[in-house]
GROMACS .gro file of C-alpha atoms in nm:
model
  282
    1MET     CA    1  -2.421  -3.408   2.526
    2GLY     CA    2  -2.634  -3.117   2.644
    3LEU     CA    3  -2.736  -2.831   2.416
    4LYS     CA    4  -2.548  -2.575   2.628
    5LYS     CA    5  -2.223  -2.772   2.594
    6ILE     CA    6  -2.269  -2.806   2.217
    7VAL     CA    7  -2.321  -2.429   2.184
    8CYS     CA    8  -2.003  -2.366   2.388
    9ILE     CA    9  -1.801  -2.598   2.162
   10ILE     CA   10  -1.934  -2.426   1.849
   11LEU     CA   11  -1.846  -2.084   1.989
   12LEU     CA   12  -1.497  -2.204   2.077
   13LEU     CA   13  -1.444  -2.337   1.724
   14LEU     CA   14  -1.559  -2.006   1.579
   15VAL     CA   15  -1.310  -1.817   1.796
   16LEU     CA   16  -1.029  -2.050   1.697
   17HIS     CA   17  -1.123  -2.023   1.331
   18GLY     CA   18  -1.123  -1.643   1.353
   19GLY     CA   19  -0.776  -1.650   1.505
   20TYR     CA   20  -0.618  -1.866   1.237
   21ALA     CA   21  -0.813  -1.803   0.917
   22GLN     CA   22  -0.680  -1.567   0.653
   23HIS     CA   23  -0.912  -1.305   0.514
   24SER     CA   24  -0.876  -1.189   0.155
   25ILE     CA   25  -0.975  -0.851   0.012
   26GLU     CA   26  -1.033  -0.833  -0.363
   27LEU     CA   27  -0.848  -0.562  -0.555
   28LYS     CA   28  -1.062  -0.487  -0.860
   29LYS     CA   29  -0.972  -0.304  -1.179
   30TYR     CA   30  -1.048   0.068  -1.177
   31ALA     CA   31  -0.867   0.240  -1.465
   32GLY     CA   32  -0.560   0.095  -1.630
   33ASN     CA   33  -0.353  -0.065  -1.354
   34LEU     CA   34  -0.520   0.135  -1.079
   35LYS     CA   35  -0.708  -0.083  -0.829
   36GLN     CA   36  -1.026  -0.024  -0.634
   37VAL     CA   37  -1.180  -0.191  -0.330
   38SER     CA   38  -1.543  -0.243  -0.232
   39VAL     CA   39  -1.598  -0.090   0.110
   40SER     CA   40  -1.907  -0.099   0.328
   41ILE     CA   41  -1.965   0.181   0.580
   42GLY     CA   42  -2.282   0.197   0.784
   43GLY     CA   43  -2.432  -0.073   0.566
   44GLN     CA   44  -2.381   0.131   0.248
   45PRO     CA   45  -2.147   0.016  -0.035
   46TYR     CA   46  -1.873   0.246  -0.163
   47ASN     CA   47  -1.583   0.223  -0.408
   48PHE     CA   48  -1.241   0.326  -0.279
   49LEU     CA   49  -0.917   0.363  -0.470
   50PHE     CA   50  -0.648   0.133  -0.328
   51ASP     CA   51  -0.319   0.322  -0.310
   52THR     CA   52  -0.016   0.201  -0.115
   53GLY     CA   53   0.154   0.535  -0.178
   54GLY     CA   54  -0.118   0.733  -0.003
   55GLY     CA   55  -0.032   0.802   0.359
   56GLU     CA   56  -0.390   0.848   0.481
   57THR     CA   57  -0.718   0.666   0.432
   58MET     CA   58  -0.974   0.916   0.303
   59ILE     CA   59  -1.347   0.946   0.258
   60SER     CA   60  -1.517   1.205   0.041
   61PRO     CA   61  -1.706   1.498   0.198
   62GLU     CA   62  -2.028   1.343   0.064
   63VAL     CA   63  -1.963   1.015   0.251
   64ALA     CA   64  -1.879   1.205   0.570
   65LYS     CA   65  -2.206   1.398   0.538
   66THR     CA   66  -2.405   1.077   0.480
   67LEU     CA   67  -2.251   0.929   0.796
   68GLY     CA   68  -2.339   1.243   0.992
   69LYS     CA   69  -1.976   1.304   1.083
   70THR     CA   70  -1.837   1.632   1.213
   71ILE     CA   71  -1.562   1.747   0.979
   72TYR     CA   72  -1.285   1.941   1.144
   73GLY     CA   73  -0.919   2.041   1.131
   74ASN     CA   74  -0.669   2.095   0.853
   75SER     CA   75  -0.390   1.845   0.790
   76THR     CA   76  -0.109   1.892   0.540
   77SER     CA   77   0.056   1.633   0.320
   78PHE     CA   78   0.266   1.645   0.005
   79ARG     CA   79   0.244   1.457  -0.321
   80MET     CA   80   0.575   1.321  -0.451
   81SER     CA   81   0.594   1.617  -0.688
   82GLY     CA   82   0.608   1.842  -0.383
   83GLU     CA   83   0.253   1.968  -0.438
   84LYS     CA   84   0.088   2.053  -0.106
   85VAL     CA   85  -0.238   1.876  -0.023
   86SER     CA   86  -0.463   1.995   0.260
   87TYR     CA   87  -0.747   1.786   0.395
   88ALA     CA   88  -0.987   1.778   0.689
   89THR     CA   89  -1.055   1.496   0.937
   90CYS     CA   90  -1.344   1.311   1.094
   91ASP     CA   91  -1.358   1.055   1.375
   92SER     CA   92  -1.471   0.696   1.430
   93VAL     CA   93  -1.531   0.527   1.096
   94LEU     CA   94  -1.584   0.150   1.082
   95MET     CA   95  -1.521   0.001   0.739
   96ARG     CA   96  -1.603  -0.352   0.629
   97LEU     CA   97  -1.349  -0.489   0.384
   98GLY     CA   98  -1.448  -0.829   0.257
   99GLU     CA   99  -1.506  -1.031   0.575
  100THR     CA  100  -1.310  -0.797   0.800
  101ASP     CA  101  -1.419  -0.494   1.000
  102VAL     CA  102  -1.149  -0.227   1.027
  103PHE     CA  103  -1.203   0.056   1.275
  104HIS     CA  104  -1.045   0.394   1.204
  105ALA     CA  105  -1.011   0.635   1.495
  106THR     CA  106  -0.973   0.910   1.234
  107VAL     CA  107  -0.981   0.934   0.856
  108GLY     CA  108  -0.906   1.216   0.617
  109VAL     CA  109  -1.188   1.394   0.438
  110TRP     CA  110  -1.096   1.487   0.082
  111ASP     CA  111  -1.251   1.464  -0.263
  112LEU     CA  112  -1.019   1.250  -0.479
  113MET     CA  113  -1.234   1.323  -0.783
  114SER     CA  114  -1.105   1.681  -0.772
  115ILE     CA  115  -0.773   1.561  -0.920
  116LEU     CA  116  -0.899   1.274  -1.140
  117PRO     CA  117  -1.017   1.306  -1.502
  118PRO     CA  118  -1.393   1.377  -1.504
  119ASP     CA  119  -1.469   1.078  -1.730
  120LEU     CA  120  -1.351   0.822  -1.471
  121PRO     CA  121  -1.608   0.637  -1.256
  122ARG     CA  122  -1.692   0.787  -0.919
  123ILE     CA  123  -1.453   0.707  -0.633
  124ASP     CA  124  -1.575   0.762  -0.276
  125GLY     CA  125  -1.242   0.751  -0.093
  126VAL     CA  126  -0.888   0.617  -0.074
  127LEU     CA  127  -0.784   0.302   0.111
  128SER     CA  128  -0.421   0.337   0.223
  129LEU     CA  129  -0.180   0.116   0.414
  130LYS     CA  130  -0.271   0.310   0.729
  131SER     CA  131  -0.592   0.105   0.751
  132PHE     CA  132  -0.375  -0.201   0.830
  133ALA     CA  133  -0.142  -0.039   1.085
  134ASP     CA  134  -0.201  -0.316   1.342
  135LYS     CA  135  -0.198  -0.608   1.098
  136VAL     CA  136   0.020  -0.832   0.882
  137VAL     CA  137  -0.083  -0.826   0.518
  138THR     CA  138   0.027  -0.987   0.194
  139LEU     CA  139  -0.006  -0.766  -0.112
  140ASP     CA  140  -0.044  -0.983  -0.421
  141LEU     CA  141  -0.110  -0.740  -0.705
  142ALA     CA  142  -0.070  -1.008  -0.973
  143SER     CA  143  -0.363  -1.199  -0.824
  144GLY     CA  144  -0.557  -0.888  -0.726
  145ARG     CA  145  -0.565  -0.972  -0.356
  146LEU     CA  146  -0.476  -0.817  -0.026
  147ILE     CA  147  -0.456  -1.095   0.233
  148LEU     CA  148  -0.482  -1.036   0.608
  149GLU     CA  149  -0.245  -1.287   0.763
  150THR     CA  150  -0.268  -1.465   1.097
  151PRO     CA  151   0.019  -1.584   1.320
  152SER     CA  152  -0.037  -1.935   1.184
  153SER     CA  153  -0.040  -1.840   0.815
  154LEU     CA  154   0.263  -1.614   0.858
  155ALA     CA  155   0.458  -1.893   1.028
  156LYS     CA  156   0.386  -2.127   0.736
  157MET     CA  157   0.524  -1.875   0.488
  158LYS     CA  158   0.841  -1.789   0.682
  159PRO     CA  159   1.073  -2.031   0.491
  160ASP     CA  160   0.980  -1.855   0.165
  161LEU     CA  161   1.012  -1.498   0.292
  162HIS     CA  162   1.314  -1.281   0.222
  163ALA     CA  163   1.350  -0.955   0.415
  164VAL     CA  164   1.392  -0.625   0.235
  165PRO     CA  165   1.506  -0.298   0.394
  166ALA     CA  166   1.206  -0.084   0.485
  167ARG     CA  167   1.115   0.244   0.647
  168PHE     CA  168   0.772   0.337   0.782
  169ALA     CA  169   0.701   0.712   0.784
  170ASN     CA  170   0.425   0.890   0.974
  171GLY     CA  171   0.389   1.215   0.781
  172MET     CA  172   0.399   1.579   0.882
  173ASP     CA  173   0.170   1.541   1.184
  174GLY     CA  174   0.258   1.184   1.283
  175ASN     CA  175  -0.083   1.052   1.175
  176GLU     CA  176  -0.005   0.898   0.835
  177LEU     CA  177   0.158   0.571   0.731
  178THR     CA  178   0.384   0.554   0.427
  179LEU     CA  179   0.618   0.271   0.331
  180PHE     CA  180   0.961   0.307   0.169
  181ILE     CA  181   1.177   0.023   0.037
  182GLY     CA  182   1.557   0.041   0.044
  183ILE     CA  183   1.732  -0.001  -0.293
  184PRO     CA  184   2.111  -0.053  -0.258
  185PHE     CA  185   2.347   0.107  -0.507
  186GLU     CA  186   2.726   0.123  -0.466
  187ARG     CA  187   2.719   0.071  -0.089
  188ARG     CA  188   2.453   0.335  -0.034
  189MET     CA  189   2.082   0.289   0.029
  190TYR     CA  190   1.821   0.481  -0.166
  191TRP     CA  191   1.465   0.490  -0.034
  192PHE     CA  192   1.184   0.441  -0.285
  193LEU     CA  193   0.816   0.498  -0.218
  194PHE     CA  194   0.613   0.174  -0.220
  195ASP     CA  195   0.350   0.304  -0.459
  196SER     CA  196   0.092   0.083  -0.630
  197GLY     CA  197  -0.075   0.404  -0.749
  198ASN     CA  198   0.226   0.486  -0.966
  199VAL     CA  199   0.109   0.332  -1.292
  200ASN     CA  200   0.376   0.505  -1.500
  201ASP     CA  201   0.752   0.439  -1.505
  202VAL     CA  202   0.961   0.379  -1.195
  203LEU     CA  203   1.060   0.729  -1.087
  204LEU     CA  204   1.401   0.850  -0.972
  205SER     CA  205   1.480   1.194  -0.844
  206HIS     CA  206   1.729   1.386  -1.053
  207HIS     CA  207   1.983   1.349  -0.772
  208THR     CA  208   1.935   0.972  -0.764
  209ALA     CA  209   1.960   0.945  -1.143
  210ALA     CA  210   2.282   1.149  -1.137
  211ALA     CA  211   2.430   0.936  -0.857
  212TRP     CA  212   2.346   0.621  -1.055
  213GLY     CA  213   2.525   0.758  -1.362
  214LEU     CA  214   2.207   0.794  -1.568
  215GLN     CA  215   2.239   1.169  -1.621
  216ALA     CA  216   2.517   1.417  -1.579
  217ASP     CA  217   2.335   1.683  -1.379
  218THR     CA  218   2.032   1.751  -1.160
  219VAL     CA  219   1.789   1.921  -1.395
  220THR     CA  220   1.421   2.001  -1.369
  221GLN     CA  221   1.311   1.833  -1.696
  222ARG     CA  222   1.185   1.475  -1.695
  223ARG     CA  223   1.422   1.226  -1.858
  224GLU     CA  224   1.330   0.873  -1.965
  225PHE     CA  225   1.550   0.562  -1.960
  226ASP     CA  226   1.463   0.244  -2.151
  227GLN     CA  227   1.639   0.012  -1.906
  228VAL     CA  228   1.747   0.071  -1.548
  229ALA     CA  229   1.881  -0.218  -1.342
  230PHE     CA  230   1.869  -0.233  -0.963
  231ARG     CA  231   1.839  -0.492  -0.689
  232LEU     CA  232   1.513  -0.535  -0.503
  233GLY     CA  233   1.564  -0.783  -0.222
  234LEU     CA  234   1.723  -1.092  -0.380
  235GLN     CA  235   1.601  -1.004  -0.728
  236LYS     CA  236   1.775  -0.810  -1.002
  237THR     CA  237   1.512  -0.593  -1.166
  238ILE     CA  238   1.534  -0.424  -1.506
  239VAL     CA  239   1.264  -0.169  -1.578
  240ARG     CA  240   1.171   0.138  -1.774
  241ALA     CA  241   1.234   0.442  -1.558
  242ALA     CA  242   1.230   0.819  -1.566
  243SER     CA  243   1.385   1.095  -1.363
  244GLY     CA  244   1.180   1.382  -1.232
  245ASP     CA  245   1.163   1.663  -0.982
  246ILE     CA  246   1.030   1.459  -0.687
  247ILE     CA  247   1.082   1.487  -0.312
  248TYR     CA  248   1.193   1.124  -0.258
  249ASP     CA  249   1.494   0.925  -0.380
  250GLY     CA  250   1.251   0.740  -0.604
  251SER     CA  251   0.918   0.564  -0.639
  252LEU     CA  252   0.850   0.202  -0.727
  253ASN     CA  253   0.552   0.142  -0.951
  254PHE     CA  254   0.271  -0.106  -1.010
  255THR     CA  255   0.477  -0.305  -1.262
  256VAL     CA  256   0.755  -0.373  -1.010
  257LEU     CA  257   0.525  -0.438  -0.715
  258ARG     CA  258   0.317  -0.695  -0.906
  259GLN     CA  259   0.622  -0.914  -0.983
  260THR     CA  260   0.612  -1.084  -0.644
  261PRO     CA  261   0.389  -1.077  -0.335
  262PHE     CA  262   0.505  -0.853  -0.051
  263VAL     CA  263   0.436  -0.942   0.313
  264ILE     CA  264   0.420  -0.640   0.546
  265ASP     CA  265   0.419  -0.662   0.925
  266PHE     CA  266   0.315  -0.314   1.035
  267LEU     CA  267   0.349  -0.376   1.408
  268ARG     CA  268   0.708  -0.501   1.384
  269ARG     CA  269   0.799  -0.272   1.096
  270GLN     CA  270   0.919  -0.554   0.871
  271VAL     CA  271   0.873  -0.628   0.500
  272TRP     CA  272   0.944  -0.947   0.308
  273MET     CA  273   0.922  -1.058  -0.053
  274TYR     CA  274   0.748  -1.393  -0.094
  275THR     CA  275   0.968  -1.617  -0.308
  276PRO     CA  276   0.875  -1.986  -0.273
  277VAL     CA  277   1.172  -2.221  -0.261
  278THR     CA  278   1.135  -2.500  -0.516
  279PRO     CA  279   1.222  -2.840  -0.362
  280PRO     CA  280   1.516  -3.022  -0.530
  281GLY     CA  281   1.413  -3.232  -0.829
  282LYS     CA  282   1.093  -3.035  -0.897
   0.00000   0.00000   0.00000
C-alpha cells in the first residue's frame, strides 16, 4: 500500500473519530460548591467560573485588553434579585475547553471579581451555557464533568433519558441563553432557573411559596423551609428551600442539579434527566 493511501486512511479515521468521540471538560472546585473551568485563549491559560444560571459568557476587561480586543456597547441583564447588571461586549473569541475549541462571535466584558469576596482566588471570566448553543451536552455535577455529546453517544443514552419540561430564554437583547426547568404543582407549571451557581437553598418567589401553601402572603422578607417536596422529571425531590423577592418562579440549586446528570440539546431545545434503567435481576 502506497504512503499516500495510508495517509488518506489515517486522515479518514481521524475525521470519523472526531465525529463520534465524546469530549469531556473538567469542572474543578472553586469555592464551596462553585465550579471553575480551565480555559485557554490565545495560548494563555485562564480560570473561568462555570455558571449555568449566567446567560452570557464573559471575559474580564484585563483579558480583553490582553487579547487586543475592541470593547464596545452596553448590554443589560438582571440578576434573579432584580439587580440590574450592565456589561460591554467584544467580538471573535476562540476558547479551548479541554480538547474542544469553541468559537464565540461575541462575549460579554465584565469583571466578576467586582461582586465576589476579595479573599477568593482570581477569576478571569464566566463560562455560561451560551458557549454550547450549537451542541448537546451532559452536565454531571456529581462527577465534575461537562461532556460534549455526539450523535452516536446520544443515541446510546436514549433508552435511559427521561424528558423534562424546559424553556430556553434569550435575555433582554436576544443575545443570551438561559435555561428554565418546569416544575409541576397542582396542574400548573412553575419555571425554575437551572442554576449551578446557586449554592444556597432552592429558591422560590414569594408568589410561588404562597401558591404552594408554604406561606400565607407575598412578603419581602426571606423565609426558610426545612423540607419542600416537588417533582423534577420522574423524581420526587425533598429539599431545604427558602422564599425570597426574586424575579422568577424559583431557582434550582447545585444540590438538586448534582443528583442526576442532565442532558441538554440546545439546537432542538430539549432537556433530559439521565436515569439508567437497571436490567431485571440485577
